[in-house]
Coordinates of C-alpha atoms and ligand atoms in Angstrom, one line a residue:
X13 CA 0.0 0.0 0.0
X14 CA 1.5 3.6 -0.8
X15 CA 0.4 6.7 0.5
X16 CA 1.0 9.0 -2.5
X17 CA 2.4 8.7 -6.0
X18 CA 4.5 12.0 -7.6
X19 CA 3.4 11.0 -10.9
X20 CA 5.0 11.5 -14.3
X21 CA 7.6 14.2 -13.5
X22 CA 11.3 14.9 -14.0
X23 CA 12.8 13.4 -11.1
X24 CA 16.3 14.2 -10.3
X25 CA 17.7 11.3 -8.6
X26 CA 21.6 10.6 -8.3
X27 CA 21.8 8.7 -11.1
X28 CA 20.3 11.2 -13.0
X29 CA 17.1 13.1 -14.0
X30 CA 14.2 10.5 -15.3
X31 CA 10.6 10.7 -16.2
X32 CA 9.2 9.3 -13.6
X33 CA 6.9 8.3 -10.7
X34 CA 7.7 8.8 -7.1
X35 CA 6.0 6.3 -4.9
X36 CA 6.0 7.5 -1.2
X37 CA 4.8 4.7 1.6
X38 CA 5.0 6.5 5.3
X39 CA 7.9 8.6 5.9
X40 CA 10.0 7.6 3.0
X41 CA 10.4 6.9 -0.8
X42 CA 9.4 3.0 -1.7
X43 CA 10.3 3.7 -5.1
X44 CA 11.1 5.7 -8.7
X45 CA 9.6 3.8 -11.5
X46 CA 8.8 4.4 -15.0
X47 CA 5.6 6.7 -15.6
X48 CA 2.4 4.7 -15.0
X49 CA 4.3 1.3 -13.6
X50 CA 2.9 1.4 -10.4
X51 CA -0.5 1.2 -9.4
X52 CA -2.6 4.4 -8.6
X53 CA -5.6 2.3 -7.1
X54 CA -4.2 1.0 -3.8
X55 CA -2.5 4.5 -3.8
X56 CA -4.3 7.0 -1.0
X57 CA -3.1 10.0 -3.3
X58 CA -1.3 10.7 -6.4
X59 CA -0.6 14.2 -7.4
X60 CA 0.4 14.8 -10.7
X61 CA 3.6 16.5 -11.6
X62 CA 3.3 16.1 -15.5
X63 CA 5.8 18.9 -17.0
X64 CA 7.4 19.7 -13.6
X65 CA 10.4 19.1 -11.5
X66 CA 10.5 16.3 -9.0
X67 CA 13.8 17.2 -6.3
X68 CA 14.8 16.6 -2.9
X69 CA 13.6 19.1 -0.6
X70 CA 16.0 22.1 -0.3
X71 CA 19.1 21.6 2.7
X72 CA 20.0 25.5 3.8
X73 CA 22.9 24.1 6.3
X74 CA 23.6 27.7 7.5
X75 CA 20.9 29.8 9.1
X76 CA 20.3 31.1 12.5
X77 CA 16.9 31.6 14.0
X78 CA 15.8 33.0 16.7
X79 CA 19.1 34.5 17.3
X80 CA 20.1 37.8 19.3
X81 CA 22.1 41.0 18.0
X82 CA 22.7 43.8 19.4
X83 CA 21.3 46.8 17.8
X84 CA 23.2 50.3 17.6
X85 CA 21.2 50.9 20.7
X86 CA 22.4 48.2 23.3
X87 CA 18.8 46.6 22.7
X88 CA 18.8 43.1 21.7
X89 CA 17.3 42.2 18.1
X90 CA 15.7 38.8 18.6
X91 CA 15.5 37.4 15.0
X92 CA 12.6 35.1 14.1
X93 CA 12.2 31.7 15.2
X94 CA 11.8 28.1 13.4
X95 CA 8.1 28.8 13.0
X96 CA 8.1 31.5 11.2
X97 CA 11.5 30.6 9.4
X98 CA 10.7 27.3 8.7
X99 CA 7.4 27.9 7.4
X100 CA 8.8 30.1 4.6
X101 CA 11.7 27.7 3.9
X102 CA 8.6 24.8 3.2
X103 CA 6.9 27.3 1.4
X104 CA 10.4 28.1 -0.8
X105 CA 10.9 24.0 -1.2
X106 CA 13.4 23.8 1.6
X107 CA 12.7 21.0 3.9
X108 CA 16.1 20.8 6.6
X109 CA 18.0 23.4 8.1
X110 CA 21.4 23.7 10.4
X111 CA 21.9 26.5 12.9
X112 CA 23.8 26.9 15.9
X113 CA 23.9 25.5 19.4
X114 CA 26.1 28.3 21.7
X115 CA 28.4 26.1 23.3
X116 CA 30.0 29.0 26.0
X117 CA 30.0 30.6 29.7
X118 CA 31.4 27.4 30.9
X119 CA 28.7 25.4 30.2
X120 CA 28.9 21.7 28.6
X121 CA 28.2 20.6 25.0
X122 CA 25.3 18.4 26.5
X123 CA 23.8 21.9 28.4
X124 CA 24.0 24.0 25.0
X125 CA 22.2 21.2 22.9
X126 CA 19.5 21.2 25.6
X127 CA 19.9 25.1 25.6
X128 CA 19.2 25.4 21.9
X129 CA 16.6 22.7 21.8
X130 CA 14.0 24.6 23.6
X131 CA 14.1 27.3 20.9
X132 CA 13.5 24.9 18.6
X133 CA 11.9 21.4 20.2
X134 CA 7.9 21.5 18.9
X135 CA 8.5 25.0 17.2
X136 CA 10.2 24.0 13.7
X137 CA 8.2 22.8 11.2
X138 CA 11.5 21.5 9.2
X139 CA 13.8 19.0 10.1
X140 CA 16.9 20.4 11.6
X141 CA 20.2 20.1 13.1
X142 CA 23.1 22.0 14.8
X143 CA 26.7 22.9 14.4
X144 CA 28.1 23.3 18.0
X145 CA 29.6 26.8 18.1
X146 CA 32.3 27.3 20.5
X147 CA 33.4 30.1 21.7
X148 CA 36.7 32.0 23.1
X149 CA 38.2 30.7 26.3
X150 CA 36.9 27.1 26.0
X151 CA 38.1 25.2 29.5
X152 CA 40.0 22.3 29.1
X153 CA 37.8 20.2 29.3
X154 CA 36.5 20.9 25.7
X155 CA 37.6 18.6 24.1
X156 CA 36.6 15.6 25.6
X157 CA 33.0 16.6 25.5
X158 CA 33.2 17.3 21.4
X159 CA 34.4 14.0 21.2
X160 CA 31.5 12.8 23.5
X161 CA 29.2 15.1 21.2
X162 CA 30.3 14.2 17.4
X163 CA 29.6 10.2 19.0
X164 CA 26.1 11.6 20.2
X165 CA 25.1 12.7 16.8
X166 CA 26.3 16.3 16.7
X167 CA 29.5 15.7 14.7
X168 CA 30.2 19.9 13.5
X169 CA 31.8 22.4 15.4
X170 CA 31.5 26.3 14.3
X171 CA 34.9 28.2 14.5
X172 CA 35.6 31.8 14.0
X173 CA 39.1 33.1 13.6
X174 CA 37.5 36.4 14.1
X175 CA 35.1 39.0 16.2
X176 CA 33.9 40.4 13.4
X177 CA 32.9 43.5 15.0
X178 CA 35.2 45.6 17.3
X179 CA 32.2 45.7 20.0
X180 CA 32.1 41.6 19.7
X181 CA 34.6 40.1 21.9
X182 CA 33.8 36.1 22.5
X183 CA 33.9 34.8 18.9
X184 CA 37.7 34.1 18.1
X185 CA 39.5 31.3 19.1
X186 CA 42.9 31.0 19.3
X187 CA 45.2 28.8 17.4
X188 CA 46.1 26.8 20.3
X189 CA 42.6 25.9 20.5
X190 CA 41.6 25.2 17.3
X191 CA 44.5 23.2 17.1
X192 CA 43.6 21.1 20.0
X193 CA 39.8 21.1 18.7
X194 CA 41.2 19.3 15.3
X195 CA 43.1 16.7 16.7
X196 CA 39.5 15.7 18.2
X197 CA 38.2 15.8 15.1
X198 CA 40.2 14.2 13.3
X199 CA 40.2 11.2 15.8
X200 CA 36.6 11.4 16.6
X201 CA 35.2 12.3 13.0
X202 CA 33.7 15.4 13.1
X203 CA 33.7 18.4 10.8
X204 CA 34.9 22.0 11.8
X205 CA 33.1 24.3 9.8
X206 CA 34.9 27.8 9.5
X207 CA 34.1 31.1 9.5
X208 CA 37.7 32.6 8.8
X209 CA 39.0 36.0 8.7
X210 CA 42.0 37.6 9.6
X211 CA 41.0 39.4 12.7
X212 CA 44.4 41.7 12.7
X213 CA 43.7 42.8 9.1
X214 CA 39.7 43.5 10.0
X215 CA 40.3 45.2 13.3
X216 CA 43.3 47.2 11.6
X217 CA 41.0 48.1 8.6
X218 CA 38.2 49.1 11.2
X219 CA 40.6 51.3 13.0
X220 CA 41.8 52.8 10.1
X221 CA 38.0 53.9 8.1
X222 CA 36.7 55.2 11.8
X223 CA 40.1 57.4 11.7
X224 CA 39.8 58.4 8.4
X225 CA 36.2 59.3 8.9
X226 CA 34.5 56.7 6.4
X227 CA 32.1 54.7 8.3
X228 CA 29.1 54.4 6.1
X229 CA 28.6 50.4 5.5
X230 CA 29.2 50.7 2.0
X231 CA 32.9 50.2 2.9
X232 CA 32.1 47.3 4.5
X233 CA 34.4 45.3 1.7
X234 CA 37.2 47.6 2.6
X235 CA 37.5 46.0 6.2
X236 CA 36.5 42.7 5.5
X237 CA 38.8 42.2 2.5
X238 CA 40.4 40.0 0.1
X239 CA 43.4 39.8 1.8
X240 CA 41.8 38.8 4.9
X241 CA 40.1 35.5 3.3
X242 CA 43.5 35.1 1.8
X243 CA 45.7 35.1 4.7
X244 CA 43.2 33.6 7.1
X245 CA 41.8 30.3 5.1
X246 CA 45.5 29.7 4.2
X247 CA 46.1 29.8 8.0
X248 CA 43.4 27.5 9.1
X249 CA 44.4 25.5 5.8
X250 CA 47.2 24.6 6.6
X251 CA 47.0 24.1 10.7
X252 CA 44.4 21.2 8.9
X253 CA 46.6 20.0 6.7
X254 CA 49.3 19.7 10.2
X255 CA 46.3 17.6 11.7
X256 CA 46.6 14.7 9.5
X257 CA 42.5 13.4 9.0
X258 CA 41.4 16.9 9.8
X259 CA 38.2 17.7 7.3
X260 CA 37.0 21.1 6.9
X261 CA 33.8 23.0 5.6
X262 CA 34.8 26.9 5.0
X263 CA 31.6 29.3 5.5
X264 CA 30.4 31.7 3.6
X265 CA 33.3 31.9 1.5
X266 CA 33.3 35.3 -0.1
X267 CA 36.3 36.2 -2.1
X268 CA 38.4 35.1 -5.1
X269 CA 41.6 34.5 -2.5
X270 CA 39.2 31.6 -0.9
X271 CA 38.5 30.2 -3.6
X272 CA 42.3 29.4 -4.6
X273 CA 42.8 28.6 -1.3
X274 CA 40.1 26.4 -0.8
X275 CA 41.2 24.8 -4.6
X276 CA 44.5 24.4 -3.1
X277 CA 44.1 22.3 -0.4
X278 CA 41.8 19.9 -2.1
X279 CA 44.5 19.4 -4.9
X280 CA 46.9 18.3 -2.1
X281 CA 44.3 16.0 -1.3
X282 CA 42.6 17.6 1.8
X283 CA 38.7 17.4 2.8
X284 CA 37.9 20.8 2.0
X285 CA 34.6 21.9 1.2
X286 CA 33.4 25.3 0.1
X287 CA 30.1 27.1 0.8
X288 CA 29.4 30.3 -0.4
X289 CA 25.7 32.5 0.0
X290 CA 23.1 33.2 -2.4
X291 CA 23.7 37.2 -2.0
X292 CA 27.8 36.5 -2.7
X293 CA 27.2 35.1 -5.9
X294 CA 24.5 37.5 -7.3
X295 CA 25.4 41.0 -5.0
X296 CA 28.4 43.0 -5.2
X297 CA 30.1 45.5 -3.1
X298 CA 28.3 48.3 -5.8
X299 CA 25.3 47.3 -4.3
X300 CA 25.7 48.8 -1.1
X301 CA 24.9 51.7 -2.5
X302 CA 21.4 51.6 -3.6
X303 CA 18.6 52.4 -1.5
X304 CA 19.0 50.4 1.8
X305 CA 22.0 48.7 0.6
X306 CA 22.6 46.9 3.7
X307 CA 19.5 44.6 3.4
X308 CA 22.2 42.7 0.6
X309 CA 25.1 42.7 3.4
X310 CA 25.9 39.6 5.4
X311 CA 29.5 39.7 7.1
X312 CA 32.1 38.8 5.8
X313 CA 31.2 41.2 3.4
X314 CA 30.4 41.5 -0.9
X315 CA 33.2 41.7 -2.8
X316 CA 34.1 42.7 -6.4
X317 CA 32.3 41.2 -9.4
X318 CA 35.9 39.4 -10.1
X319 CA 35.5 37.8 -6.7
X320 CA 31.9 37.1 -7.8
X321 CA 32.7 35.6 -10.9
X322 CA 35.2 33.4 -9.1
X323 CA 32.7 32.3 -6.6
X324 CA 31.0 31.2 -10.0
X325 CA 33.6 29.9 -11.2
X326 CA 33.9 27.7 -8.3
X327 CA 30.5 26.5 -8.3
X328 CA 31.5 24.7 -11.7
X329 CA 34.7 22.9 -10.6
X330 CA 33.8 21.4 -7.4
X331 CA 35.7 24.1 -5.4
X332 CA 31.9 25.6 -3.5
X333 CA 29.6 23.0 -3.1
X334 CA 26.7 24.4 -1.1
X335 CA 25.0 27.5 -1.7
X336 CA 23.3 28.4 2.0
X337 CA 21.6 31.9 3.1
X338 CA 23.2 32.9 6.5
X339 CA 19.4 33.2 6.8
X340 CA 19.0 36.2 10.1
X341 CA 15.3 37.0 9.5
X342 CA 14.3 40.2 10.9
X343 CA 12.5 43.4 9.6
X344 CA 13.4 46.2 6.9
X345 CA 13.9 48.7 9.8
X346 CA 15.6 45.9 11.9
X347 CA 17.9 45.1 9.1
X348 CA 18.9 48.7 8.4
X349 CA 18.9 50.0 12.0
X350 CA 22.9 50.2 11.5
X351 CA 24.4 52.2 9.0
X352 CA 28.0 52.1 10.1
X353 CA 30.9 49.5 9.6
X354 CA 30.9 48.8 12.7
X355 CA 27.2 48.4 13.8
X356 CA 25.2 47.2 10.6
X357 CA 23.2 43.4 11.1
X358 CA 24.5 40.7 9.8
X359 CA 23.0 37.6 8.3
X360 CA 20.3 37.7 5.4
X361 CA 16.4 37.1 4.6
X362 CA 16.4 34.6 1.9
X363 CA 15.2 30.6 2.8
X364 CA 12.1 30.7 0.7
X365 CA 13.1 32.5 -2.2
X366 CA 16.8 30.3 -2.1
X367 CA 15.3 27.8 -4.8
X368 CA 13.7 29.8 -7.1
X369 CA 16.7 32.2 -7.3
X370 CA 19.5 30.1 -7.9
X371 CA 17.3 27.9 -10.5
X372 CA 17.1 31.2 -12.4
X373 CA 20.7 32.4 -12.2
X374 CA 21.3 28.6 -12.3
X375 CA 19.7 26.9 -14.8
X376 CA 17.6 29.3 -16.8
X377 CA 21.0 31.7 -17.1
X378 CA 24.1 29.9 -16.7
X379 CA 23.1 26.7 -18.3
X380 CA 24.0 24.5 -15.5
X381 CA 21.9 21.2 -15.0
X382 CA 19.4 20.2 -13.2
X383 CA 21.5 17.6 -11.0
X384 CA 24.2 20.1 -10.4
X385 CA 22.0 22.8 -9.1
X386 CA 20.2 20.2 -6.9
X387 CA 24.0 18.9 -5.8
X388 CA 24.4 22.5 -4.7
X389 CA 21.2 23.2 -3.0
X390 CA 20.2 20.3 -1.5
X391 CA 22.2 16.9 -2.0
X392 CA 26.2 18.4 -1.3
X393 CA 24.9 19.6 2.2
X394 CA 23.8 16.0 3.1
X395 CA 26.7 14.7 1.7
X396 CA 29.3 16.8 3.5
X397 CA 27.1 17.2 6.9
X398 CA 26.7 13.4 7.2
X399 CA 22.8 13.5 6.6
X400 CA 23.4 11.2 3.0
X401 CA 21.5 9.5 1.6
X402 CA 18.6 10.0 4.1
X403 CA 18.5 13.5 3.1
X404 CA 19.2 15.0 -0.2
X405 CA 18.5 12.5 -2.3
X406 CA 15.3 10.9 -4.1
X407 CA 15.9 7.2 -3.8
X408 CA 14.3 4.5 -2.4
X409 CA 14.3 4.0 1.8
X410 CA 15.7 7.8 1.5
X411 CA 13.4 10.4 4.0
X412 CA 10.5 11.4 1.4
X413 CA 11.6 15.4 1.3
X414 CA 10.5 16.5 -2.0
X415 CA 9.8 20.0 -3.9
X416 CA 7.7 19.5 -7.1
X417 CA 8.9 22.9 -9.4
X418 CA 7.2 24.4 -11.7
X419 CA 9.2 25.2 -14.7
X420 CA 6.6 27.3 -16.4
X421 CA 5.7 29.7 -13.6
X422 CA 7.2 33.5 -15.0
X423 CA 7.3 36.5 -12.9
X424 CA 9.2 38.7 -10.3
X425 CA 10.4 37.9 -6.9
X426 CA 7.9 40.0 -4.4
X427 CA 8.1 40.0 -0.7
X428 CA 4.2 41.0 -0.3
X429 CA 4.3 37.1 -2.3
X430 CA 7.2 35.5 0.7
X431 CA 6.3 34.4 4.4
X432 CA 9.5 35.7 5.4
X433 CA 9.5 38.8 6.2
X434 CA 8.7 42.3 4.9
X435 CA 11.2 43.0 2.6
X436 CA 13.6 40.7 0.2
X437 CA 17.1 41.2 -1.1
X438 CA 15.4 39.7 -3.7
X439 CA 12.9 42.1 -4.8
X440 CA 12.3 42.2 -8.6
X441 CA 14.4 39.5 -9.6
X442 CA 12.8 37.2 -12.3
X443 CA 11.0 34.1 -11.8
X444 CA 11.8 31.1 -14.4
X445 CA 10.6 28.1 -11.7
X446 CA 9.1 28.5 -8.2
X447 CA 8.0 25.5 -5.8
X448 CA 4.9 24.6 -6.0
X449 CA 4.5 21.4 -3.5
X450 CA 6.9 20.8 -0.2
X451 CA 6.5 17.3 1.4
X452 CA 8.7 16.5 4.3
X453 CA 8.6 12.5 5.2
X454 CA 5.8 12.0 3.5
X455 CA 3.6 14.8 4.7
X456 CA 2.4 17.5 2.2
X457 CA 3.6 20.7 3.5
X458 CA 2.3 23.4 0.9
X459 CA 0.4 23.1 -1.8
X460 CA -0.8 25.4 -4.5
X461 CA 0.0 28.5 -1.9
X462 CA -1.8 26.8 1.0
X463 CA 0.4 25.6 4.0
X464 CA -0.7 22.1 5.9
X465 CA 2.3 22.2 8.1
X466 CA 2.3 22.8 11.8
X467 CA 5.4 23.7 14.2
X468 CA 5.8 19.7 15.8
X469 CA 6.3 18.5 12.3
X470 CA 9.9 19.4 12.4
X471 CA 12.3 16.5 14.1
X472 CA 15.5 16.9 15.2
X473 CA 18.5 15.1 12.6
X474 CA 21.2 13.3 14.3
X475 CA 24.1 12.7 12.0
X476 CA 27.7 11.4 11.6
X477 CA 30.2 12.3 9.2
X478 CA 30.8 9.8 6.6
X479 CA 34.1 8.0 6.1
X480 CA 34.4 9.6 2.2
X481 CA 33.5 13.1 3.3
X482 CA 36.3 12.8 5.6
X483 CA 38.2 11.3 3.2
X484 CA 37.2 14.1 0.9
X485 CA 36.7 11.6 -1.4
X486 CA 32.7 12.6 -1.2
X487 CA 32.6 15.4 -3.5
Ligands
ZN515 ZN1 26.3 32.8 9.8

């Protein structure tokens, strides 16, 4: 008996993309057969998909909800939570997410899991997971628990080689540390995933625009710079590379200088993946300067359009391999409450229109394929984050997580149309496929604009790393 039948659509499934029927029994895919082989009368439900696309549900593995910044103001900006997120990301054809848990203040791995779980425990309508994110002065004692944690299920750990901001102080971890964190690892199997900059050159380059008077945000790229990304992934490159077994995932990566970096290491052999953001690939630093510029701004920071067209670039040679959002959803006057260098938000609105977007600049511009631009979306971030094949792919026994496009749907990207928030770094951009059905394990989520999802549908994903991503043999 199967509870619903995707029929006659093009399915992209890792072998390839088929016309095909997707047979869903429970939570999972029973099988892909050839249009019409399986029987639609013991089916409860069969939607039909007939000139559409058939894909894994979307994989965003970098957001943070309901997550606090400090405004100009000393107030705290509470950004919106897994309901509200997650309801957009099912309504954009994203199905799983990965924020943070704030491993700090002493306490233990265990105590931030079970911190961060009650933001999110019967409140996310996805599925998601965590990276632990440690923070600056961890007691030695660290490292035991992260090897306690990545045998537990919660094999990444979030590193910054930065504060970012000036008035931040509790991001950056020393080398010693991070040092110490890889050799646990590397023995236990985990993943560090990176955001790297060079704090000297930032906090220099800070110092220097505030003296010189030029603090307006659009010379954000300025501070956060090329030669920053250069110095600082080659840093963290090669303290891996010192940590034989050591498997990386760099963040956000922004600039040209991480590209060759990252393209280094993985021709000496390393596990080094590459993720870069939506906004990176399609923003510039130019576009700071139109009308509320800093609603396109997540930190690091844009770049040139010769970094941009190197992000591209590495989007085609296996050198990125996820495209994520740094999703931070608040509102147009939350997002633009700082004007400065120093003091404008971070992070970006951007989980439901994350599919349409990149199928455009994707598939409809750039030529690439359907599979690639799925690989990059949805099936890479399993594969790296140790979630493969439950997630990310459309095969039988996988986790039935499934966005049916619609390749005919034309028009222009709207925030009065998203469930995000009220406004969209992607406002006016054009429309050449858009989600139309989100299932997650079987259970239609959104259909035809109408959402049938509720906040306990979301389950927490335990997940280990597996032995060819750490090889980096996986990608
Ligand atoms: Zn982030």
């Amino acid at each position: 008996m199967l509870d619903l039948i995707i029929g006659g659509g093009d399915v992209v499934t890792p072998q390839g993309v088929v016309r095909g029927d997707v047979a869903v029994a429970g939570e999972t895919i029973a099988a892909i057969a050839a249009p019409g082989a399986l029987s639609a009368e013991s089916t409860a439900r069969v939607i039909d998909a007939t000139g559409h696309i058939v894909m894994p549900g979307g994989i965003d593995p970098h957001v943070h909800l309901h997550h606090v910044w400090i405004k100009p103001d000393g107030t705290p900006l509470v950004t919106a939570g897994p309901e509200q997120v997650g309801r957009a990301a099912l309504f954009g054809g994203t199905t799983t997410f990965i924020d943070f848990a704030y491993w700090r203040d002493g306490a233990s791995a265990r105590q931030a899991i079970e911190a961060r779980d009650k933001d999110f425990v019967g409140k996310s309508p996805c599925d998601w997971a965590y990276h632990l994110m440690l923070h600056s002065e961890p007691p030695p004692e660290f490292s035991g628990q992260l090897a306690e944690a990545i045998e537990a299920g919660y094999p990444t750990l979030k590193i910054f080689t930065t504060n970012i901001l000036p008035s931040r102080s509790g991001r950056m971890i020393d080398f010693g540390d991070i040092w110490e964190a890889f050799q646990v690892l590397a023995k236990a199997g985990g993943l560090g995933v990176i955001h790297a900059e060079d704090n000297d050159i930032v906090m220099h380059m800070y110092a220097k625009l505030i003296r010189e008077g030029r603090v307006g945000f659009e010379h954000l790229a300025e501070v956060h710079n090329q030669l920053s990304e250069d110095l600082s992934f080659r840093r963290i490159l090669r303290l891996a590379e010192s940590v034989p077994g050591t498997a990386l995932y760099m963040m956000h990566v922004s600039a040209g200088t991480g590209v060759a970096a990252i393209a280094e290491a993985r021709g000496k052999g390393l596990p080094v993946y590459g993720e870069t953001l939506h906004q990176y690939l399609n923003y510039s630093a130019s576009d700071y300067k139109r009308p509320n510029g800093q609603i396109y701004h997540t930190y690091p920071s844009l770049k040139s359009q010769d970094d941009q067209q190197a992000l591209w670039a590495g989007t085609a040679s296996d050198t990125i391999h996820c495209i994520a959002t740094d999703e931070l959803c608040c509102t147009l006057k939350d997002k633009t409450v700082g004007n400065r260098i120093d003091d404008t938000t971070g992070g970006n609105s951007g989980v439901e229109p994350r599919l349409g977007v990149m199928y455009t600049e994707m598939v409809a511009r750039r030529a690439y394929s359907l599979s690639r631009y799925v690989d990059l979306v949805s099936t890479n971030a399993a594969k790296i984050m140790g979630l493969y094949p439950r997630k990310g792919a459309l095969a039988p026994g996988s986790d039935a997580d499934i966005a049916i496009l619609d390749p005919a749907r034309r028009g222009k990207v709207r925030a009065a149309d998203l469930h995000e928030t009220d406004y969209t770094p992607w406002e006016g951009h054009d429309i050449f496929a858009w989600p139309v059905v989100t299932i997650l394990r079987g259970k239609v989520m959104v259909e035809s604009g109408r959402y049938f999802g509720s906040a306990s549908d979301g389950r927490y994903l335990k997940r280990k790393i597996s032995q060819k991503t750490l090889r980096g043999a996986a990608l």
